[in-house]
GROMACS .gro file of C-alpha atoms in nm:
model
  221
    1UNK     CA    1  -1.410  -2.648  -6.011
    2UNK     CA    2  -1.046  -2.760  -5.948
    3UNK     CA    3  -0.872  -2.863  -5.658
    4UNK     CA    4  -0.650  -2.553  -5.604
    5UNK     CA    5  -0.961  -2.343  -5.569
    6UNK     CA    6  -1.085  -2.519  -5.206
    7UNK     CA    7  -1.145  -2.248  -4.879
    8UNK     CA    8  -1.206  -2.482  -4.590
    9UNK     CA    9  -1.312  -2.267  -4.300
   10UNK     CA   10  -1.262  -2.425  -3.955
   11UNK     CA   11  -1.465  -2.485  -3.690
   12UNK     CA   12  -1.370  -2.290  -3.362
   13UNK     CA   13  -1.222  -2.434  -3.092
   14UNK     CA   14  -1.452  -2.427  -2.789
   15UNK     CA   15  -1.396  -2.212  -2.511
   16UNK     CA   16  -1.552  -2.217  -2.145
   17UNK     CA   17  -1.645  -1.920  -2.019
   18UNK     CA   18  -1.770  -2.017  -1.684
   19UNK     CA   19  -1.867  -2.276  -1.425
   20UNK     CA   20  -2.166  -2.277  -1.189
   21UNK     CA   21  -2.103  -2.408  -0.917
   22UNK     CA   22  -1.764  -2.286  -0.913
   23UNK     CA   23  -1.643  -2.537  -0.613
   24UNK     CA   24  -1.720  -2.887  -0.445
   25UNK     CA   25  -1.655  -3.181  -0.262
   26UNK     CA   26  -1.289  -3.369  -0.308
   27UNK     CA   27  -1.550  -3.726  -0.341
   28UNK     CA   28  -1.689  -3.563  -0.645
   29UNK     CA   29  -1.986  -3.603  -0.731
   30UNK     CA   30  -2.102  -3.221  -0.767
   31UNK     CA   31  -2.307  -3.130  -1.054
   32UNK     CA   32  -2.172  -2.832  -1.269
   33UNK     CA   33  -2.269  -2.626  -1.543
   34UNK     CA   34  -2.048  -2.555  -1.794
   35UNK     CA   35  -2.078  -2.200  -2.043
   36UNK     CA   36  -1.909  -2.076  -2.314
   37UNK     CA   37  -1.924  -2.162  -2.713
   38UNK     CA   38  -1.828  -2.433  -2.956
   39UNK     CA   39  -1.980  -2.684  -2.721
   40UNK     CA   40  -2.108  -2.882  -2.946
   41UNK     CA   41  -1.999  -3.220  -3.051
   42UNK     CA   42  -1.753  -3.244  -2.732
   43UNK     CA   43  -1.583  -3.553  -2.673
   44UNK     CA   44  -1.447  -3.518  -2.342
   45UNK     CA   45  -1.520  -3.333  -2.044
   46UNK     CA   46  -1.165  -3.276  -1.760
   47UNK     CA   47  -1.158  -3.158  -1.479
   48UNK     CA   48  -0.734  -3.089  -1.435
   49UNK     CA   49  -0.615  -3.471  -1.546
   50UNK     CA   50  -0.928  -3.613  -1.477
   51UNK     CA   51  -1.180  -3.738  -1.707
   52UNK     CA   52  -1.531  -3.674  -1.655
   53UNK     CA   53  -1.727  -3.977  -1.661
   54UNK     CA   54  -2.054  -3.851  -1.757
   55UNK     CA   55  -2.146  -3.543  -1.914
   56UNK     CA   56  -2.441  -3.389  -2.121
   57UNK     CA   57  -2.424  -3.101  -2.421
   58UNK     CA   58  -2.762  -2.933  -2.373
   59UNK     CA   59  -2.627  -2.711  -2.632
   60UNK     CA   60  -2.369  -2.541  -2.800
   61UNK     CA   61  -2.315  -2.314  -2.517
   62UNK     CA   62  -2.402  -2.524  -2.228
   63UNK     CA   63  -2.255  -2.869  -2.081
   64UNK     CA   64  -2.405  -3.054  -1.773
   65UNK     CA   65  -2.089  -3.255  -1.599
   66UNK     CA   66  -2.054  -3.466  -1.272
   67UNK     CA   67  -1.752  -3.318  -1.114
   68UNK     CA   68  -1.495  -3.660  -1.067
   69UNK     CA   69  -1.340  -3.656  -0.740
   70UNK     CA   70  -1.042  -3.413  -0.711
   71UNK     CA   71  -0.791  -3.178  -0.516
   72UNK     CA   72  -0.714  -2.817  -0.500
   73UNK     CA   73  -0.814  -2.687  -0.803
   74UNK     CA   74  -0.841  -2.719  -1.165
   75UNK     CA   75  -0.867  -2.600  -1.473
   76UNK     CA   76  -1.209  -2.784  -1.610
   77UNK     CA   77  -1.159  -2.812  -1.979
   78UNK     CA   78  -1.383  -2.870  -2.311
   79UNK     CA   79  -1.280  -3.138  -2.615
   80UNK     CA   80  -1.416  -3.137  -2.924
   81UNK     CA   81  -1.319  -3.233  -3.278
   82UNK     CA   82  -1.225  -2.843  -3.332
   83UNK     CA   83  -0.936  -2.886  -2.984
   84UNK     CA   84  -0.915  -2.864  -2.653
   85UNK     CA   85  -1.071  -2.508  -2.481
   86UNK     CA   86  -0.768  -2.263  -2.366
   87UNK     CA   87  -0.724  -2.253  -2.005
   88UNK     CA   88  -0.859  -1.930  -1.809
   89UNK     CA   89  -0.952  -1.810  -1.534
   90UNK     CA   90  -1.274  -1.866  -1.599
   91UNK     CA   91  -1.254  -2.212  -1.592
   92UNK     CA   92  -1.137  -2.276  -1.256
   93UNK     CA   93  -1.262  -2.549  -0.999
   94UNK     CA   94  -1.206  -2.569  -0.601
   95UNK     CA   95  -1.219  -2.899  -0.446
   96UNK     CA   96  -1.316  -2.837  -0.035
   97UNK     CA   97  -1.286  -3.108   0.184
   98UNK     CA   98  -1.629  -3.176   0.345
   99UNK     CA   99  -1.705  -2.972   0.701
  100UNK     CA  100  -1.727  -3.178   0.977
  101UNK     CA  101  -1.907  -3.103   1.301
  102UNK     CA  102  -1.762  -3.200   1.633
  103UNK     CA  103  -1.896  -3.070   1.925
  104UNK     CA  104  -2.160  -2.782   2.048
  105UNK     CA  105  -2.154  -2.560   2.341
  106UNK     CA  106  -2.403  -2.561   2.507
  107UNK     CA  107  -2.585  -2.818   2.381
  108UNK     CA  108  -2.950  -2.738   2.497
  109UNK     CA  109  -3.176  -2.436   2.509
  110UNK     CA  110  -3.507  -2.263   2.503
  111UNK     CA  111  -3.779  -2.336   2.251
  112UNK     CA  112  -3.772  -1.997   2.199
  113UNK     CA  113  -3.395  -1.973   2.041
  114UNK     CA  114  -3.182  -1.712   2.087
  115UNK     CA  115  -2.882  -1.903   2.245
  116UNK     CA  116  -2.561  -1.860   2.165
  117UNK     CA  117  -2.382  -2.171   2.042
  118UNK     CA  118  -2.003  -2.241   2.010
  119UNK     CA  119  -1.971  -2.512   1.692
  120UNK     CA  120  -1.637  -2.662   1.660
  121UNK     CA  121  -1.527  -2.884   1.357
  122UNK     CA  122  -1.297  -2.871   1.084
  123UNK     CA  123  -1.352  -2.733   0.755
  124UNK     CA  124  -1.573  -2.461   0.870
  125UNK     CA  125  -1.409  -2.155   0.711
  126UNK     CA  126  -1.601  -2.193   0.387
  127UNK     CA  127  -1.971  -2.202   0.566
  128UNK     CA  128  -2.267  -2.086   0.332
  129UNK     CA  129  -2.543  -2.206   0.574
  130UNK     CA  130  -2.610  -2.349   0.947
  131UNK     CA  131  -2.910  -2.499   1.030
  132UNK     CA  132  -3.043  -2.660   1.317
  133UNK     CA  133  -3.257  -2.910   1.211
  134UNK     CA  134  -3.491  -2.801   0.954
  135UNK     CA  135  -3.391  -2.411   1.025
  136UNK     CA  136  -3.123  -2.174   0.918
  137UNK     CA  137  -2.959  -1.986   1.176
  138UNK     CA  138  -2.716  -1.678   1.156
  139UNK     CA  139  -2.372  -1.751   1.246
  140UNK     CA  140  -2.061  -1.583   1.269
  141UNK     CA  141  -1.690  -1.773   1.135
  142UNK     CA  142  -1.446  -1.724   1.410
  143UNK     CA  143  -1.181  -1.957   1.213
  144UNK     CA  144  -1.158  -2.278   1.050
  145UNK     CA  145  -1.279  -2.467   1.337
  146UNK     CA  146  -1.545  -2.277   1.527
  147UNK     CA  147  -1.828  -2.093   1.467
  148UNK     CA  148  -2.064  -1.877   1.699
  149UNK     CA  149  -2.435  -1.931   1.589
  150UNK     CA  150  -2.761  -1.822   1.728
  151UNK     CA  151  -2.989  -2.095   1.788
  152UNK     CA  152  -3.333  -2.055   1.589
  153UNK     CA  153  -3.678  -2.101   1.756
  154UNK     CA  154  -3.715  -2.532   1.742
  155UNK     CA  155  -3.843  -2.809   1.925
  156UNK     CA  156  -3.682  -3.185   2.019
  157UNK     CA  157  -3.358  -3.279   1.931
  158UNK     CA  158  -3.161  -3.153   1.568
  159UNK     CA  159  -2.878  -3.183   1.440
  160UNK     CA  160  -2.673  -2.911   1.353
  161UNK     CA  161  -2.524  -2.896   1.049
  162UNK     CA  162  -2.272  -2.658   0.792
  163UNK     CA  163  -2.300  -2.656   0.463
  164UNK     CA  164  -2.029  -2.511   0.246
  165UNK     CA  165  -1.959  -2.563  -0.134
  166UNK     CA  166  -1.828  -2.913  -0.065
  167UNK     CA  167  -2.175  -3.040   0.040
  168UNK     CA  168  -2.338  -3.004   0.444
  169UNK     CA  169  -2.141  -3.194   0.711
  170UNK     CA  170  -2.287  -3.540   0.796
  171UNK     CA  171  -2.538  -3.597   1.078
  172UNK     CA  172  -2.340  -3.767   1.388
  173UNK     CA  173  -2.415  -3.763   1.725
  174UNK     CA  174  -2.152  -3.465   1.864
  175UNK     CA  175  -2.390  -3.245   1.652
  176UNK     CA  176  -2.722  -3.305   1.902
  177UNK     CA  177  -2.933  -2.983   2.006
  178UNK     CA  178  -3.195  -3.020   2.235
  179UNK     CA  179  -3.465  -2.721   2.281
  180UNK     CA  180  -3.608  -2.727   2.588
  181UNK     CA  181  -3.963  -2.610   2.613
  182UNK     CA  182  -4.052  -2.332   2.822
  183UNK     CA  183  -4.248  -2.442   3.184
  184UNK     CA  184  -4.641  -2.404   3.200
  185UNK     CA  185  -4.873  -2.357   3.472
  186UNK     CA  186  -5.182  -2.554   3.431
  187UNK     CA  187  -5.396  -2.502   3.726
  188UNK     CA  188  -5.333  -2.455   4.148
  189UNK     CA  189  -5.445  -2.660   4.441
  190UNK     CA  190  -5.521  -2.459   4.686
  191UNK     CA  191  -5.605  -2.158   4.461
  192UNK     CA  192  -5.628  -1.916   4.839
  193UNK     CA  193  -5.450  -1.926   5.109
  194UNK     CA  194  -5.363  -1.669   5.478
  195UNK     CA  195  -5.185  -1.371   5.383
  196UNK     CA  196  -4.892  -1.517   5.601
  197UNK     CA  197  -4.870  -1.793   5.395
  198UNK     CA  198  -4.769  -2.168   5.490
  199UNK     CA  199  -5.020  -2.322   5.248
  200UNK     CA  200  -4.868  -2.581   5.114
  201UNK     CA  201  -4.955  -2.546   4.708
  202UNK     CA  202  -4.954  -2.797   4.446
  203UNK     CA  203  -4.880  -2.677   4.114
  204UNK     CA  204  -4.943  -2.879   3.821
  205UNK     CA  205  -4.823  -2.790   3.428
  206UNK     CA  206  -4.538  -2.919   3.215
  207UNK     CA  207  -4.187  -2.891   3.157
  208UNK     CA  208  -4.101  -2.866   3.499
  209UNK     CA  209  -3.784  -3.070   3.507
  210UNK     CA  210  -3.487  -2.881   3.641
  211UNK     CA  211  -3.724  -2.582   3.819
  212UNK     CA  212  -3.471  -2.345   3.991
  213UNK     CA  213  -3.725  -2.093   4.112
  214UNK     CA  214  -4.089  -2.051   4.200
  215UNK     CA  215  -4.237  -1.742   4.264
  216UNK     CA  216  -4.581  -1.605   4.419
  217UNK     CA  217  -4.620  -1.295   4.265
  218UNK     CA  218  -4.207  -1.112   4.287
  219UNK     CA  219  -4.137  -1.316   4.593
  220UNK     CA  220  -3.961  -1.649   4.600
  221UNK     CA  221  -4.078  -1.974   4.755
   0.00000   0.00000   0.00000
């Protein structure tokens, strides 16, 4: 053995592949996973400029990274003691400025759903789910700052909220839905009266707030 007779082979650099989620919030925050190869000993995690403060090598294809807060987008970057990972497409972030819900129109409806309701916000253009309350509702993007939803079934007061890849818009107070619930007839006193009527009826039940018709039968009282 001599010294002139060394091979050294070198370790690849790593290489990212691609990123899951591929897009988040500008506060950071988000967590991503990373894929690719030559993972394994990394040093640093970037996302453009910006460090990564705390990241995870699960193994030597896979990194779990908190996304630091950001703008635009970004090539997210690997470091190990074998280089930095070539930039691709592959490797691209989108920072999204949160959505933000600002008004509803109308703001009530039936228990039953069904209802049509204008949201307007900002940030709206990159909506992946509304949901009033609890429930997910379809919805329609009409442009960066309205959307045309149909109210689920629901109960009470919600909020209505948009989620998009930068994270669901917070709850405030312009996003209040009420459902109203449907009126019931409980029982009638009198239960007879003259065929020319006159009898003065009182009907008890619930949810009678804001009655604009009762009817005997097809005929108006």
């Amino acid at each position: 053995k001599v010294s002139a007779d060394k091979y050294t082979y070198k370790v690849p650099a790593p290489r990212v592949t691609g990123l899951s989620p591929t897009a988040g919030s500008t506060l950071g925050g988000n967590a991503v996973t990373i894929t690719g190869s030559g993972f394994s000993g990394a040093t640093a995690i970037s996302f453009g400029t910006t460090a990564a403060a705390s990241f995870s090598v699960s193994s030597d294809t896979t990194i779990q990274v908190t996304a630091p807060a950001g703008t635009d987008h970004v090539d997210v970057t690997v470091t190990t003691p074998a280089g930095t990972s070539a930039t691709s497409a592959a490797d691209q972030y989108y920072y999204y400025i949160p959505a933000a819900v600002t008004g509803l129109s109308p703001t009530s409806g039936p228990a039953v759903g069904g209802t049509k309701v204008t949201i307007t916000g900002s940030v709206l253009f990159a909506a992946t789910a509304v949901k009033f309350g609890t429930a997910s509702a379809l919805y329609t993007v009409i442009s960066n700052s309205k959307i045309v939803a149909t109210a689920p079934a629901g109960a009470g007061a919600v909020d209505v909220r948009v989620t998009t890849p930068a994270g669901t818009s917070a709850v405030v107070t312009a996003d209040k839905y009420t459902y109203i619930a449907a009126p019931a007839v409980t029982t009638l006193s009198p239960t007879t009266g003259p065929a020319v009527g006159g009898t003065k009826v009182t009907i008890s039940g619930s949810g009678f707030s804001g009655a604009s018709a009762v009817k005997f039968g097809t005929i108006a009282a």
